[in-house]
Short mmCIF file of C-alpha atoms and ligand atoms in Angstrom, two decimals:
data_model
loop_
_atom_site.label_atom_id
_atom_site.label_comp_id
_atom_site.label_asym_id
_atom_site.label_seq_id
_atom_site.Cartn_x
_atom_site.Cartn_y
_atom_site.Cartn_z
CA UNK A 333 -0.03 -0.19 0.30
CA UNK A 334 3.17 2.25 -0.41
CA UNK A 335 1.54 4.27 -2.69
CA UNK A 336 -1.35 5.14 -0.03
CA UNK A 337 1.29 8.36 0.78
CA UNK A 338 1.16 10.05 -2.13
CA UNK A 339 -2.14 10.15 -2.80
CA UNK A 340 -4.44 13.17 -0.88
CA UNK A 341 -5.18 11.76 2.48
CA UNK A 342 -7.66 8.89 2.58
CA UNK A 343 -10.27 8.94 5.10
CA UNK A 344 -12.54 6.30 6.48
CA UNK A 345 -15.59 7.21 8.52
CA UNK A 346 -16.62 4.58 10.83
CA UNK A 347 -20.14 5.44 12.66
CA UNK A 348 -22.64 2.92 14.57
CA UNK A 349 -24.42 3.30 17.87
CA UNK A 350 -23.06 2.83 21.51
CA UNK A 351 -21.53 -0.65 21.87
CA UNK A 352 -21.13 -1.62 18.05
CA UNK A 353 -17.89 -2.35 18.77
CA UNK A 354 -16.33 0.50 16.88
CA UNK A 355 -13.66 1.09 19.25
CA UNK A 356 -12.23 -1.99 19.30
CA UNK A 357 -12.65 -2.79 15.47
CA UNK A 358 -11.39 0.89 14.05
CA UNK A 359 -8.51 0.35 16.00
CA UNK A 360 -7.57 -3.07 15.20
CA UNK A 361 -8.30 -1.60 11.38
CA UNK A 362 -6.36 1.39 11.63
CA UNK A 363 -3.23 -0.65 13.60
CA UNK A 364 -3.36 -3.19 10.32
CA UNK A 365 -4.12 -0.60 7.57
CA UNK A 366 -0.79 1.48 9.12
CA UNK A 367 -3.60 4.72 9.76
CA UNK A 368 -4.30 7.46 12.14
CA UNK A 369 -7.20 6.10 14.43
CA UNK A 370 -9.57 8.76 15.78
CA UNK A 371 -11.44 8.16 18.69
CA UNK A 372 -14.09 11.06 17.91
CA UNK A 373 -16.68 9.58 21.31
CA UNK A 374 -13.62 9.97 23.60
CA UNK A 375 -13.47 14.36 22.74
CA UNK A 376 -16.53 14.86 23.85
CA UNK A 377 -16.04 12.65 26.88
CA UNK A 378 -13.70 14.57 27.74
CA UNK A 379 -15.58 17.91 27.67
CA UNK A 380 -18.39 16.16 29.66
CA UNK A 381 -15.29 15.24 32.17
CA UNK A 382 -14.29 18.55 32.78
CA UNK A 383 -18.22 20.23 32.78
CA UNK A 384 -19.12 17.55 35.55
CA UNK A 385 -15.86 18.67 37.02
CA UNK A 386 -16.62 22.71 37.16
CA UNK A 387 -20.11 21.24 37.95
CA UNK A 388 -21.80 22.89 35.26
CA UNK A 389 -25.63 21.89 34.32
CA UNK A 390 -25.18 19.53 31.08
CA UNK A 391 -28.09 21.28 29.74
CA UNK A 392 -26.59 25.05 30.07
CA UNK A 393 -25.36 26.13 26.78
CA UNK A 394 -24.02 29.23 27.59
CA UNK A 395 -21.70 27.92 30.11
CA UNK A 396 -20.65 25.21 28.15
CA UNK A 397 -19.96 27.45 25.66
CA UNK A 398 -18.04 30.03 27.70
CA UNK A 399 -15.75 26.87 29.07
CA UNK A 400 -14.97 25.63 25.96
CA UNK A 401 -12.77 28.58 25.31
CA UNK A 402 -9.85 27.65 27.22
CA UNK A 403 -10.40 24.07 26.82
CA UNK A 404 -8.55 21.85 25.27
CA UNK A 405 -9.01 18.36 23.96
CA UNK A 406 -6.53 16.47 22.06
CA UNK A 407 -5.74 12.45 21.03
CA UNK A 408 -1.79 12.02 21.75
CA UNK A 409 -0.38 8.19 20.14
CA UNK A 410 1.58 6.34 22.05
CA UNK A 411 4.52 4.54 21.51
CA UNK A 412 2.46 1.19 21.94
CA UNK A 413 0.47 2.27 19.01
CA UNK A 414 -1.79 3.23 21.39
CA UNK A 415 -3.14 6.99 22.35
CA UNK A 416 -3.82 8.82 25.68
CA UNK A 417 -6.93 11.76 25.45
CA UNK A 418 -5.45 14.81 26.52
CA UNK A 419 -8.13 17.33 27.99
CA UNK A 420 -6.57 20.32 28.97
CA UNK A 421 -2.95 17.84 28.74
CA UNK A 422 -4.36 16.26 31.45
CA UNK A 423 -4.23 12.45 31.00
CA UNK A 424 -8.19 11.81 30.86
CA UNK A 425 -8.10 8.56 29.09
CA UNK A 426 -9.16 5.86 32.02
CA UNK A 427 -11.59 8.72 33.39
CA UNK A 428 -13.91 9.43 30.47
CA UNK A 429 -14.34 5.29 29.84
CA UNK A 430 -17.71 5.24 33.06
CA UNK A 431 -21.19 4.83 32.12
CA UNK A 432 -21.60 8.38 33.60
CA UNK A 433 -19.44 10.46 31.27
CA UNK A 434 -20.69 8.48 28.71
CA UNK A 435 -24.64 9.48 29.38
CA UNK A 436 -22.99 12.66 29.99
CA UNK A 437 -20.61 12.94 26.34
CA UNK A 438 -24.63 12.33 24.86
CA UNK A 439 -26.11 14.57 26.44
CA UNK A 440 -22.96 17.09 25.97
CA UNK A 441 -23.48 16.23 22.18
CA UNK A 442 -25.98 18.00 21.25
CA UNK A 443 -24.80 21.00 22.33
CA UNK A 444 -23.51 22.80 18.88
CA UNK A 445 -20.75 24.64 19.80
CA UNK A 446 -19.41 21.59 21.46
CA UNK A 447 -20.01 20.05 17.77
CA UNK A 448 -18.46 22.64 15.76
CA UNK A 449 -15.04 22.92 18.46
CA UNK A 450 -15.01 19.41 17.83
CA UNK A 451 -15.88 18.81 14.54
CA UNK A 452 -12.83 21.48 13.21
CA UNK A 453 -10.07 20.01 15.17
CA UNK A 454 -11.65 16.39 13.80
CA UNK A 455 -11.65 18.06 9.83
CA UNK A 456 -8.10 19.14 10.79
CA UNK A 457 -6.58 15.17 11.45
CA UNK A 458 -8.17 14.18 8.01
CA UNK A 459 -6.49 16.72 6.43
CA UNK A 460 -3.21 16.02 7.23
CA UNK A 461 -3.38 12.10 7.64
CA UNK A 462 -4.90 8.94 6.33
CA UNK A 463 -7.30 8.59 9.04
CA UNK A 464 -9.83 5.40 10.49
CA UNK A 465 -12.13 7.71 12.69
CA UNK A 466 -15.08 6.69 14.54
CA UNK A 467 -17.99 8.25 15.63
CA UNK A 468 -22.17 9.00 14.89
CA UNK A 469 -21.70 11.73 12.64
CA UNK A 470 -18.16 10.82 10.75
CA UNK A 471 -19.83 10.03 7.15
CA UNK A 472 -22.59 12.03 7.19
CA UNK A 473 -21.30 15.23 8.47
CA UNK A 474 -17.86 15.21 9.20
CA UNK A 475 -16.63 13.72 6.69
CA UNK A 476 -19.03 13.41 3.74
CA UNK A 477 -16.59 13.13 1.21
CA UNK A 478 -14.84 10.45 3.58
CA UNK A 479 -13.80 7.81 0.92
CA UNK A 480 -15.22 4.71 2.63
CA UNK A 481 -17.98 4.94 4.81
CA UNK A 482 -19.15 2.00 7.12
CA UNK A 483 -22.82 1.66 9.90
CA UNK A 484 -21.27 -0.41 12.26
CA UNK A 485 -24.86 -1.89 14.41
CA UNK A 486 -26.22 -5.06 16.11
CA UNK A 487 -29.58 -5.09 18.41
CA UNK A 488 -29.24 -3.06 21.63
CA UNK A 489 -29.35 -6.80 23.44
CA UNK A 490 -25.48 -8.19 22.36
CA UNK A 491 -24.19 -3.92 22.37
CA UNK A 492 -25.62 -4.29 25.98
CA UNK A 493 -23.71 -7.41 26.43
CA UNK A 494 -20.68 -5.62 25.16
CA UNK A 495 -20.48 -2.76 26.72
CA UNK A 496 -21.60 -4.54 30.31
CA UNK A 497 -18.36 -6.95 29.77
CA UNK A 498 -15.53 -3.81 28.74
CA UNK A 499 -16.71 -2.24 31.91
CA UNK A 500 -16.86 -5.36 34.24
CA UNK A 501 -12.81 -5.89 33.02
CA UNK A 502 -12.46 -1.91 33.95
CA UNK A 503 -13.64 -3.25 37.80
CA UNK A 504 -17.31 -1.36 36.96
CA UNK A 505 -19.66 -2.67 39.66
CA UNK A 506 -22.01 -1.11 37.03
CA UNK A 507 -25.55 -3.42 36.98
CA UNK A 508 -26.02 -4.99 33.46
CA UNK A 509 -29.87 -3.37 33.08
CA UNK A 510 -28.17 0.06 33.49
CA UNK A 511 -26.14 -0.73 31.03
CA UNK A 512 -29.03 -1.39 28.57
CA UNK A 513 -30.34 1.63 30.03
CA UNK A 514 -27.81 4.18 29.40
CA UNK A 515 -27.66 2.54 25.50
CA UNK A 516 -30.78 3.17 25.43
CA UNK A 517 -31.18 6.85 26.13
CA UNK A 518 -27.36 7.51 24.33
CA UNK A 519 -29.39 5.81 21.15
CA UNK A 520 -32.27 8.28 21.16
CA UNK A 521 -30.75 10.99 22.41
CA UNK A 522 -27.73 10.97 19.97
CA UNK A 523 -30.63 10.04 16.99
CA UNK A 524 -32.63 12.61 17.90
CA UNK A 525 -30.36 15.81 18.58
CA UNK A 526 -31.16 18.44 16.04
CA UNK A 527 -27.70 18.89 14.73
CA UNK A 528 -25.43 16.62 13.40
CA UNK A 529 -27.61 13.60 15.15
CA UNK A 530 -26.45 9.56 14.16
CA UNK A 531 -27.63 8.33 11.28
CA UNK A 532 -26.63 5.70 8.22
CA UNK A 533 -24.75 7.94 6.12
CA UNK A 534 -26.07 8.03 2.12
CA UNK A 535 -23.32 6.33 0.75
CA UNK A 536 -22.30 3.83 3.67
CA UNK A 537 -22.20 -0.14 3.75
CA UNK A 538 -24.20 -0.60 7.07
CA UNK A 539 -22.89 -4.35 8.64
CA UNK A 540 -24.66 -5.97 11.58
CA UNK A 541 -22.10 -7.42 14.18
CA UNK A 542 -25.22 -9.33 15.74
CA UNK A 543 -24.12 -12.44 14.79
CA UNK A 544 -20.06 -12.25 14.42
CA UNK A 545 -17.82 -12.25 17.18
CA UNK A 546 -15.73 -9.20 17.31
CA UNK A 547 -12.69 -10.81 15.50
CA UNK A 548 -14.43 -12.22 12.09
CA UNK A 549 -16.59 -8.14 12.09
CA UNK A 550 -12.96 -7.40 11.95
CA UNK A 551 -11.85 -9.86 8.87
CA UNK A 552 -14.77 -9.26 7.15
CA UNK A 553 -14.35 -5.51 6.97
CA UNK A 554 -10.35 -5.95 6.34
CA UNK A 555 -11.62 -7.35 3.49
CA UNK A 556 -13.84 -4.51 2.58
CA UNK A 557 -11.71 -1.94 3.34
CA UNK A 558 -8.66 -4.05 1.00
CA UNK A 559 -11.03 -4.26 -1.86
CA UNK A 560 -12.05 -0.48 -1.59
CA UNK A 561 -8.67 1.28 -1.10
CA UNK A 562 -7.56 -1.39 -4.40
CA UNK A 563 -9.97 0.45 -6.35
CA UNK A 564 -8.98 3.38 -5.06
CA UNK A 565 -5.64 3.01 -6.00
CA UNK A 566 -5.33 1.07 -8.92
CA UNK A 567 -8.70 1.51 -10.66
CA UNK A 568 -12.09 -0.66 -9.70
CA UNK A 569 -10.52 -2.66 -12.60
CA UNK A 570 -7.90 -4.27 -10.72
CA UNK A 571 -10.23 -6.14 -8.34
CA UNK A 572 -12.09 -7.44 -11.80
O1 DC B 415 -18.98 6.92 20.91
P1 DC B 415 -19.05 7.11 22.44
O2 DC B 415 -20.10 5.49 22.99
O3 DC B 415 -17.47 6.83 23.16
O4 DC B 415 -18.98 8.25 22.72
C1 DC B 415 -19.73 8.77 23.28
C2 DC B 415 -20.78 9.58 23.27
O5 DC B 415 -20.00 11.23 22.73
C3 DC B 415 -21.97 9.39 22.16
O6 DC B 415 -22.86 9.04 22.66
C4 DC B 415 -22.95 10.56 21.47
C5 DC B 415 -21.50 11.35 21.13
N1 DC B 415 -20.12 11.37 20.25
C6 DC B 415 -21.21 12.01 19.15
O7 DC B 415 -21.86 12.56 19.51
N2 DC B 415 -20.32 12.55 18.10
C7 DC B 415 -19.28 11.37 17.44
N3 DC B 415 -18.52 11.74 16.54
C8 DC B 415 -18.67 10.56 18.90
C9 DC B 415 -19.50 10.79 20.00
#
């Protein structure tokens, strides 16, 4: 894939609801294809963490907009191929992985000024690097001209089980019912907001991960992306 570097940057958008496996799958795809992984959900989580720390009501648009003036959110690559989420230069990577922060992130993500600031940053990253960016609005709003758009989904039951296991592994005492409630809340909140809601982009390929293990989904997506990249690099006939 050495020609990739000589082209304008390549953008792969991976969207979908909470628990569909976006982060795990996107991270592995980015590692495999040598792209930069951009976790946009982590950015909304970092903003939510700061609002909570400052005791700001999550519906208080004016105060959150003011807070943004003095807020920096960054993703910093680490030597082991991972990344740190930096909030005002503090590493908050673990602190943002709780159920409370997930719910709060969904709430602050409805505020237009929050989205505008983070989307501007996300577009800047995609202009300089080949990216696999995951979120809710990447194919539909952030990178409408992305070269490849995937919408990952799964049944609510499967997504809740996955998220519950992840939280348990982190030592969280959250119950399965709480996880399911959060996912239901976020599905509704993320898809009903007025500005850049969660949606399937017109030209996205929908992949349902319900009946597959994450490993199987990763292999399937590697195949889909590999084919598309060959088409991009060498023309459609290369695959014929
Ligand atoms: O992907 P995640 O679970 O880390 O995202 C947390 C919340 O952030 C999600 O419920 C909605 C919001 N979000 C968003 O509105 N747009 C994105 N591109 C990514 C996340």
